Coordinates of C-alpha atoms and ligand atoms in Angstrom, one line a residue:
M4 CA 74.9 81.5 98.9
K5 CA 77.3 81.3 101.8
I6 CA 80.8 82.6 101.2
T7 CA 82.3 79.3 102.3
T8 CA 80.3 77.4 99.7
K9 CA 81.3 80.0 97.1
I10 CA 85.0 79.7 97.9
N11 CA 84.6 75.9 97.8
L12 CA 82.9 75.7 94.5
I13 CA 85.1 78.3 92.8
T14 CA 88.4 76.7 93.9
T15 CA 87.2 73.2 93.0
A16 CA 85.9 74.3 89.6
W17 CA 89.2 76.0 89.0
I18 CA 91.3 73.1 90.1
L19 CA 89.2 70.7 88.0
F20 CA 89.7 72.9 85.0
M21 CA 93.5 73.0 85.6
L22 CA 93.6 69.3 86.1
L23 CA 91.7 68.6 82.9
A24 CA 94.0 71.0 80.9
V25 CA 97.1 69.3 82.3
N26 CA 95.6 65.8 81.7
A27 CA 94.9 66.7 78.0
V28 CA 98.5 67.9 77.6
V29 CA 99.9 64.8 79.2
Y30 CA 97.6 62.5 77.2
F31 CA 98.3 64.0 73.8
S32 CA 102.1 64.2 74.5
F33 CA 102.1 60.6 75.6
M34 CA 100.3 59.5 72.4
K35 CA 102.6 61.4 70.2
I36 CA 105.8 60.3 71.8
T37 CA 104.7 56.6 71.9
V38 CA 103.5 56.6 68.3
N39 CA 106.7 58.3 67.1
M40 CA 108.8 55.7 69.0
E41 CA 106.8 52.8 67.5
D42 CA 107.1 54.2 64.0
G43 CA 110.8 54.6 64.5
E44 CA 111.2 51.0 65.6
L45 CA 109.2 49.7 62.6
F46 CA 111.3 51.8 60.2
Q47 CA 114.4 50.4 61.6
K48 CA 113.2 46.9 61.2
A49 CA 112.0 47.5 57.7
N50 CA 115.2 49.1 56.6
Y51 CA 117.1 46.1 58.0
L52 CA 114.8 43.7 56.2
I53 CA 115.2 45.4 52.9
N54 CA 118.9 45.0 53.0
E55 CA 118.5 41.3 53.8
I56 CA 115.9 40.4 51.2
N57 CA 117.4 42.3 48.2
K58 CA 120.0 39.6 48.0
E59 CA 117.6 36.7 47.7
D60 CA 115.1 36.2 44.9
S61 CA 113.2 33.1 45.7
P62 CA 109.7 33.8 47.4
A63 CA 110.1 30.9 49.8
V64 CA 113.4 32.2 51.0
I65 CA 112.1 35.7 51.4
K66 CA 109.2 34.3 53.5
E67 CA 111.7 32.5 55.6
K68 CA 113.7 35.7 56.1
L69 CA 110.7 37.7 57.0
T70 CA 109.1 35.4 59.5
P71 CA 111.5 36.0 62.4
Y72 CA 110.7 39.7 62.2
L73 CA 107.1 39.2 63.0
T74 CA 106.0 40.5 66.3
N75 CA 102.8 39.8 68.1
Q76 CA 99.9 40.7 65.8
S77 CA 101.8 41.9 62.8
F78 CA 102.4 41.3 59.1
I79 CA 105.2 41.9 56.6
R80 CA 104.5 41.9 52.9
I81 CA 106.0 42.9 49.7
V82 CA 103.7 44.9 47.4
Q83 CA 104.2 45.1 43.6
P84 CA 103.8 48.4 41.6
N85 CA 100.3 47.2 40.7
S86 CA 99.4 47.0 44.5
K87 CA 99.4 43.2 44.4
I88 CA 100.9 41.3 47.3
V89 CA 103.8 39.0 46.2
N90 CA 104.9 37.8 49.5
Q91 CA 103.3 38.0 53.0
V92 CA 104.0 36.6 56.3
T93 CA 101.6 37.3 59.2
N94 CA 100.5 36.0 62.5
A95 CA 97.3 38.1 62.4
P96 CA 95.7 37.2 59.0
K97 CA 92.4 38.9 59.9
L98 CA 94.1 42.2 60.6
A99 CA 96.3 41.9 57.6
A100 CA 93.3 41.3 55.4
K101 CA 91.7 44.5 56.5
I102 CA 94.7 46.7 55.5
K103 CA 94.7 47.5 51.8
P104 CA 98.2 46.9 50.2
Q105 CA 99.7 50.0 48.8
F106 CA 102.7 50.5 46.5
A107 CA 104.8 53.5 47.6
V108 CA 107.8 55.0 46.0
E109 CA 108.7 56.9 49.1
K110 CA 109.0 56.0 52.8
G111 CA 105.8 56.6 54.7
T112 CA 103.8 55.7 57.8
Q113 CA 100.1 55.1 58.2
R114 CA 97.9 54.8 61.2
Q115 CA 94.7 52.7 60.8
T116 CA 91.9 52.0 63.2
I117 CA 90.3 48.7 62.6
R118 CA 86.9 47.9 64.1
Q119 CA 86.7 44.6 65.7
K120 CA 83.8 42.9 67.5
H121 CA 85.4 43.5 70.9
G122 CA 86.4 47.1 70.1
E123 CA 88.9 49.0 68.0
E124 CA 92.5 48.1 67.2
Q125 CA 95.1 50.6 66.2
M126 CA 97.6 49.5 63.5
A127 CA 100.8 51.2 62.6
I128 CA 102.0 50.5 59.0
V129 CA 105.3 51.7 57.5
R130 CA 106.1 51.5 53.9
V131 CA 109.6 51.4 52.5
P132 CA 110.4 51.3 48.8
I133 CA 112.5 48.3 47.5
Q134 CA 115.0 49.5 44.9
S135 CA 116.9 47.5 42.3
K136 CA 119.3 49.2 40.0
G137 CA 118.0 52.6 40.8
Q138 CA 114.4 51.7 40.2
V139 CA 111.6 51.1 42.7
V140 CA 110.5 47.5 42.1
G141 CA 108.2 47.0 45.1
T142 CA 107.3 48.2 48.6
L143 CA 107.9 46.5 51.9
E144 CA 104.9 46.9 54.1
F145 CA 105.3 46.3 57.8
G146 CA 102.2 46.4 59.9
E147 CA 101.9 46.0 63.6
K148 CA 99.1 46.2 66.1
L149 CA 99.9 49.0 68.6
V150 CA 99.6 46.8 71.7
G151 CA 101.9 49.0 73.8
L152 CA 100.0 52.1 72.9
E153 CA 96.7 50.5 73.7
T154 CA 97.7 49.3 77.1
G155 CA 99.7 52.4 77.8
K156 CA 96.8 54.6 76.8
E157 CA 94.3 52.7 79.1
L158 CA 96.7 52.8 82.0
L159 CA 97.4 56.5 81.5
L160 CA 93.7 57.3 81.2
S161 CA 92.9 55.5 84.5
I162 CA 95.8 57.2 86.3
L163 CA 94.7 60.6 85.0
A164 CA 91.1 59.9 86.0
F165 CA 92.2 58.8 89.4
C166 CA 94.4 61.9 89.8
T167 CA 91.5 64.2 88.7
I168 CA 89.1 62.7 91.2
L169 CA 91.7 62.8 93.9
G170 CA 92.5 66.4 93.0
A171 CA 88.8 67.4 93.1
V172 CA 88.3 65.7 96.5
L173 CA 91.4 67.3 97.9
S174 CA 90.5 70.7 96.5
L175 CA 87.0 70.4 98.1
L176 CA 88.5 69.5 101.4
G177 CA 91.2 72.2 101.1
G178 CA 88.6 74.7 100.0
R179 CA 86.5 73.9 103.1
W180 CA 89.5 74.2 105.4
L181 CA 90.6 77.5 103.7
S182 CA 87.1 79.0 103.8
N183 CA 86.8 78.0 107.5
L184 CA 90.1 79.7 108.2
I185 CA 88.9 82.9 106.5
M186 CA 85.4 82.8 107.8
K187 CA 86.1 82.0 111.4
P188 CA 87.3 85.5 112.3
I189 CA 84.6 87.0 110.1
S190 CA 81.9 85.0 111.9
N191 CA 83.5 86.1 115.1
M192 CA 83.1 89.8 114.0
I193 CA 79.5 89.3 112.8
N194 CA 78.6 87.7 116.2
T195 CA 80.2 90.7 118.0
M196 CA 78.4 93.2 115.8
E197 CA 75.1 91.4 116.3
D198 CA 75.7 91.5 120.1
I199 CA 76.3 95.2 119.9
E200 CA 73.2 95.7 117.8
Q201 CA 71.1 93.7 120.3
S202 CA 72.5 95.1 123.5
G203 CA 73.4 98.6 122.3
V204 CA 76.6 98.3 124.3
P205 CA 79.9 98.8 122.4
K206 CA 82.0 95.6 122.6
K207 CA 85.4 94.7 121.2
I208 CA 86.4 91.7 119.0
I209 CA 88.6 89.2 120.8
I210 CA 91.7 88.7 118.7
Q211 CA 92.9 85.2 119.5
H212 CA 95.9 84.9 117.3
E213 CA 98.3 87.5 116.1
T214 CA 98.0 86.7 112.4
K215 CA 99.0 90.1 111.1
D216 CA 96.8 89.7 108.1
E217 CA 94.0 91.8 106.6
L218 CA 91.4 90.1 108.8
Q219 CA 93.4 91.0 111.9
K220 CA 93.7 94.5 110.6
L221 CA 89.9 94.7 110.1
A222 CA 89.4 93.5 113.7
V223 CA 92.0 96.0 115.1
T224 CA 90.3 98.8 113.1
F225 CA 86.9 97.8 114.4
N226 CA 88.2 97.7 117.9
R227 CA 89.8 101.2 117.4
M228 CA 86.4 102.4 116.2
I229 CA 84.7 100.9 119.2
D230 CA 87.3 102.7 121.5
K231 CA 86.5 106.0 119.8
L232 CA 82.8 105.3 120.1
E233 CA 83.2 104.5 123.8
A234 CA 85.2 107.6 124.3
N235 CA 82.5 109.7 122.6
L236 CA 79.8 108.1 124.6
E237 CA 81.7 108.8 127.8
K238 CA 82.2 112.4 126.6
Q239 CA 78.5 112.7 126.0
R240 CA 77.7 111.2 129.4
Q241 CA 80.1 113.5 131.0
F242 CA 78.7 116.5 129.2
I243 CA 75.1 115.6 130.2
S244 CA 76.2 115.2 133.8
D245 CA 78.2 118.4 133.8
A246 CA 75.5 120.4 132.0
S247 CA 72.8 119.2 134.4
H248 CA 75.1 120.1 137.3
E249 CA 75.7 123.6 135.9
L250 CA 72.0 124.1 135.3
K251 CA 71.1 122.8 138.8
T252 CA 72.5 125.9 140.6
P253 CA 70.6 128.6 138.7
L254 CA 67.5 126.5 138.7
T255 CA 67.7 126.0 142.5
V256 CA 68.1 129.7 142.9
I257 CA 65.1 130.4 140.7
K258 CA 63.0 127.8 142.5
S259 CA 63.9 129.2 146.0
Y260 CA 63.1 132.8 145.0
A261 CA 59.9 131.6 143.4
D262 CA 59.0 129.8 146.6
L263 CA 59.7 132.9 148.5
L264 CA 57.4 134.9 146.3
L265 CA 54.7 132.3 146.7
R266 CA 55.1 132.3 150.5
R267 CA 55.4 136.0 151.1
G268 CA 53.6 137.2 148.0
L269 CA 54.3 140.6 146.7
K270 CA 53.5 142.2 150.0
N271 CA 57.1 143.1 150.8
E272 CA 58.1 145.1 147.8
V273 CA 61.8 145.2 148.5
V274 CA 62.0 141.4 149.0
A275 CA 59.8 140.8 145.9
H276 CA 62.0 143.1 143.8
D277 CA 65.2 141.3 144.9
A278 CA 63.6 138.0 144.2
I279 CA 62.5 138.9 140.7
E280 CA 65.8 140.4 139.9
S281 CA 67.6 137.3 141.0
I282 CA 65.2 135.1 139.0
H283 CA 65.8 137.3 136.0
S284 CA 69.6 137.1 136.3
E285 CA 69.6 133.3 136.8
A286 CA 67.2 132.9 133.9
T287 CA 69.5 135.0 131.8
R288 CA 72.4 132.8 132.9
I289 CA 70.5 129.7 131.9
Q290 CA 69.7 131.2 128.5
K291 CA 73.4 132.1 127.9
M292 CA 74.4 128.6 129.0
T293 CA 72.0 126.9 126.6
E294 CA 73.2 129.1 123.8
R295 CA 76.8 127.9 124.7
F296 CA 75.6 124.3 124.7
L297 CA 74.1 124.7 121.3
D298 CA 77.3 126.3 120.0
L299 CA 79.4 123.5 121.4
A300 CA 77.2 120.8 119.9
D301 CA 77.3 122.6 116.6
T302 CA 81.1 122.9 116.5
E303 CA 81.6 119.4 117.7
S304 CA 79.2 117.5 115.4
R305 CA 79.2 119.4 112.2
N306 CA 82.3 119.6 110.2
H307 CA 80.8 121.5 107.4
L308 CA 82.3 125.0 107.0
E309 CA 81.1 127.7 104.7
T310 CA 84.6 128.9 103.8
K311 CA 85.6 131.9 101.7
F312 CA 88.4 134.4 101.6
I313 CA 87.9 137.0 104.4
H314 CA 89.5 140.4 104.7
L315 CA 90.7 140.1 108.2
V316 CA 91.3 143.7 109.0
S317 CA 87.8 144.9 108.1
L318 CA 86.3 141.9 109.9
C319 CA 88.1 142.8 113.1
E320 CA 87.4 146.6 112.7
N321 CA 83.7 146.1 112.3
L322 CA 83.6 143.5 115.2
F323 CA 85.6 145.7 117.6
K324 CA 83.5 148.7 116.8
Q325 CA 80.4 146.9 118.1
L326 CA 82.2 145.4 121.1
K327 CA 83.8 148.7 122.1
S328 CA 80.4 150.5 122.2
A329 CA 78.7 147.5 124.0
Y330 CA 81.4 147.0 126.7
K331 CA 83.0 150.5 126.8
R332 CA 86.5 149.0 126.6
E333 CA 89.5 149.9 124.7
I334 CA 90.4 147.4 122.0
N335 CA 93.4 148.2 119.9
L336 CA 94.0 146.5 116.5
H337 CA 97.6 146.1 115.3
Y338 CA 98.7 144.9 111.9
E339 CA 101.5 145.5 109.4
D340 CA 99.8 144.3 106.2
P341 CA 96.3 145.9 105.8
D342 CA 95.4 143.3 103.2
I343 CA 95.7 140.1 105.3
S344 CA 93.0 137.6 104.3
V345 CA 92.2 134.2 105.6
F346 CA 90.3 131.3 104.1
A347 CA 87.7 130.5 106.7
D348 CA 84.1 130.3 107.8
E349 CA 83.3 133.9 108.6
G350 CA 80.6 133.2 111.2
K351 CA 82.7 130.7 113.1
L352 CA 85.9 132.8 113.0
K353 CA 83.9 135.8 114.4
Q354 CA 82.6 133.5 117.1
A355 CA 86.1 132.4 118.1
I356 CA 87.4 136.0 118.2
I357 CA 84.4 137.1 120.3
I358 CA 85.1 134.3 122.8
L359 CA 88.7 135.5 123.2
I360 CA 87.7 139.2 123.5
D361 CA 84.9 138.3 125.9
N362 CA 87.5 136.5 128.1
A363 CA 89.9 139.5 127.9
I364 CA 87.0 141.8 128.9
K365 CA 85.9 139.6 131.8
Y366 CA 89.3 138.8 133.2
S367 CA 91.1 142.2 132.8
T368 CA 90.3 145.9 133.2
D369 CA 93.0 147.5 131.1
T370 CA 93.1 147.9 127.4
I371 CA 93.1 144.9 125.1
D372 CA 95.5 144.5 122.2
V373 CA 94.8 142.5 119.1
Y374 CA 97.6 141.6 116.7
L375 CA 97.1 140.3 113.1
K376 CA 100.2 138.6 111.6
D377 CA 100.6 137.1 108.2
K378 CA 103.3 134.4 108.2
E379 CA 104.5 132.2 105.4
Q380 CA 102.2 129.3 106.1
L381 CA 99.7 130.7 108.5
T382 CA 97.9 133.7 109.7
S383 CA 97.7 134.4 113.4
I384 CA 95.2 136.5 115.5
T385 CA 96.5 137.3 119.0
V386 CA 94.3 138.7 121.7
K387 CA 96.3 140.1 124.6
D388 CA 95.1 141.4 127.9
Y389 CA 96.8 142.7 131.0
G390 CA 94.5 141.2 133.6
I391 CA 94.5 138.5 136.3
G392 CA 96.2 135.9 134.1
I393 CA 96.0 132.1 134.5
P394 CA 98.2 130.1 136.9
A395 CA 100.7 128.1 134.9
R396 CA 99.4 124.7 136.2
E397 CA 95.8 125.6 135.1
I398 CA 96.7 126.6 131.5
E399 CA 96.3 123.1 130.1
N400 CA 92.8 122.8 131.6
V401 CA 91.2 125.9 130.2
F402 CA 90.1 124.1 127.1
E403 CA 88.2 121.4 129.0
R404 CA 84.5 121.9 129.0
F405 CA 83.0 123.7 132.1
Y406 CA 86.5 124.3 133.4
R407 CA 86.9 127.6 135.2
V408 CA 89.9 128.7 137.1
D409 CA 87.9 130.5 139.7
K410 CA 84.4 129.1 139.9
A411 CA 83.2 131.8 142.3
R412 CA 84.6 134.6 140.1
S413 CA 83.1 133.0 137.0
R414 CA 79.7 133.0 138.6
E415 CA 80.0 136.8 139.0
T416 CA 81.2 137.2 135.4
G417 CA 78.6 134.7 134.2
G418 CA 81.1 132.3 132.6
T419 CA 80.0 128.8 131.8
G420 CA 83.6 127.5 131.1
L421 CA 82.7 126.5 127.5
G422 CA 84.1 129.5 125.5
L423 CA 87.6 128.2 125.0
S424 CA 86.3 124.6 124.2
I425 CA 84.1 126.1 121.5
A426 CA 87.0 128.2 120.2
K427 CA 89.3 125.1 120.1
N428 CA 86.6 123.2 118.2
I429 CA 86.3 126.0 115.7
M430 CA 90.1 126.0 115.1
K431 CA 90.1 122.2 114.8
Q432 CA 87.4 122.5 112.1
H433 CA 89.7 124.9 110.2
Q434 CA 92.7 122.6 110.8
G435 CA 94.2 125.4 112.8
E436 CA 95.3 125.8 116.4
I437 CA 94.8 127.8 119.5
I438 CA 97.5 128.5 122.0
V439 CA 97.2 130.2 125.4
K440 CA 100.2 131.9 127.0
S441 CA 99.6 133.5 130.4
S442 CA 101.3 134.9 133.5
E443 CA 99.4 135.2 136.7
G444 CA 98.8 138.8 137.6
V445 CA 100.5 140.0 134.3
G446 CA 98.1 139.1 131.6
T447 CA 97.0 136.6 129.0
E448 CA 97.7 136.1 125.4
V449 CA 95.6 133.8 123.3
E450 CA 96.6 133.0 119.7
L451 CA 94.5 131.6 116.9
F452 CA 96.5 130.1 114.0
L453 CA 94.8 129.5 110.7
P454 CA 96.5 127.7 107.8
K455 CA 97.1 129.7 104.6
Q456 CA 95.7 126.9 102.4
K457 CA 93.2 124.4 103.6
G458 CA 95.0 121.3 104.9
K459 CA 98.5 122.7 105.0
F460 CA 98.6 123.3 108.7
L461 CA 97.3 120.5 110.9
S462 CA 96.3 120.9 114.5
D463 CA 97.5 118.3 117.1
Ligands
ATP4 N1 92.0 136.1 129.3 C1 91.9 135.4 130.4 N2 92.4 135.8 131.6 C2 92.3 135.1 132.7 N3 91.7 133.9 132.7 C3 91.1 133.4 131.6 C4 91.2 134.1 130.4 N4 90.6 133.4 129.5 C5 90.1 132.3 130.1 N5 90.4 132.3 131.4 C6 90.1 131.3 132.3 O1 89.8 130.1 131.7 C7 88.5 129.7 132.0 C8 87.8 129.0 130.8 O2 87.5 130.1 129.9 P1 86.3 129.9 128.9 O3 86.2 131.1 128.0 O4 86.3 128.6 128.4 O5 85.1 129.9 130.0 P2 84.4 131.2 130.7 O6 84.9 132.4 130.2 O7 84.5 130.9 132.1 O8 82.9 130.9 130.2 P3 82.2 131.3 128.8 O9 83.3 131.8 127.9 O10 81.6 130.0 128.4 O11 81.2 132.3 129.1 C9 87.8 130.9 132.5 O12 86.8 130.5 133.5 C10 88.9 131.6 133.2 O13 89.1 131.1 134.5
MG5 MG1 85.0 132.7 128.1

């Protein structure tokens, strides 16, 4: 069932229910008030009459006294203690005959429904005792057809029925208007989403009116999501283009040396040796590059970390031992507290530290200092070298993918320009931060900040 139909049906059913409840209250209140009023009036008349007739004794005179009090379709009679009528005046003998006379020692009212050929008639009867010398000698019965009540009831019922039908129609129309109001932006969104599904191209929802309601919020959130998606797609496109560009150079070199080998064969041993060496070095470069691509993809897409408490000093000591023997470089570890520990993914953290040490090794020749500091809310790992440094205007770019300050030099050192991007991603995954401070010709200091407790320290 469509949402509009549902809204329509539910609102109409609810309004109908409310109207019926209100109608019932109005109807019953009206009946009660009217009946009470009529009873009151009858009592008043009866009391007055009793005062009048007690003075007279002759039945003929009594009748004469009673007659003027007759209203349309009523009777007045005096009933003896043995329930016999002594005196009766009426202008509705048929009705009067249907009401049994009753002797009553106390005041009382009675409501009686009389079935007639053309329908039912409601009669109101009041009984007032007639007293003489402290004794109840008879009862004055005053009966009257409730004409006002009948006509009032019919009128009220027709007004209520009309109002209920009008209410139901208005609620149906209102429900339709309301559901259209709600559904229009939703249909708009559905159309846009279907468009995106069919064309595969991200598209934004057009917000026509600033309604500042939840639906506009939904559209704005959707548009923001599309913005992010577009940015990611653009990033992906850029990455593919940059990566192919990066791969193109070594592949061209490999192809040209392979061509050379094909043309000249292995006759000239020196040329052949040079060619094979170059092919090997470029292939190694491609291999390194693809490994970096995979690392980048891994740190960018997966947010899953295998975190645990890591003893930082032993991690660094073990790592530097391997690096020192591999690169034959001096790496000094400095720390005050030998028990510093961090809550992190060991593999990823190692990867980030290796990236920094690798840069320090590539872009400096002197010793490398590594400082471990334990602060109140965070732990920092600083890798400091005394090498070529980075020009101040370039510092902000070094985290961009494939960015290298000196492309020619990077080719020599085999850099792909992805190391710092990967390190930044790793820090982001840990909700940490990476900061580069550098002075051209003096050296570079790269700091990794890790929050003490997960979530306490947020990057950018
Ligand atoms: N310690 C440093 N000293 C001087 N320049 C640096 C240092 N670290 C990074 N850079 C500069 O920043 C650039 C980006 O560094 P990044 O580590 O991202 O890439 P890379 O070292 O060129 O390649 P990769 O690390 O992927 O092998 C480097 O090319 C280099 O120009
Ligand atoms: Mg690097």
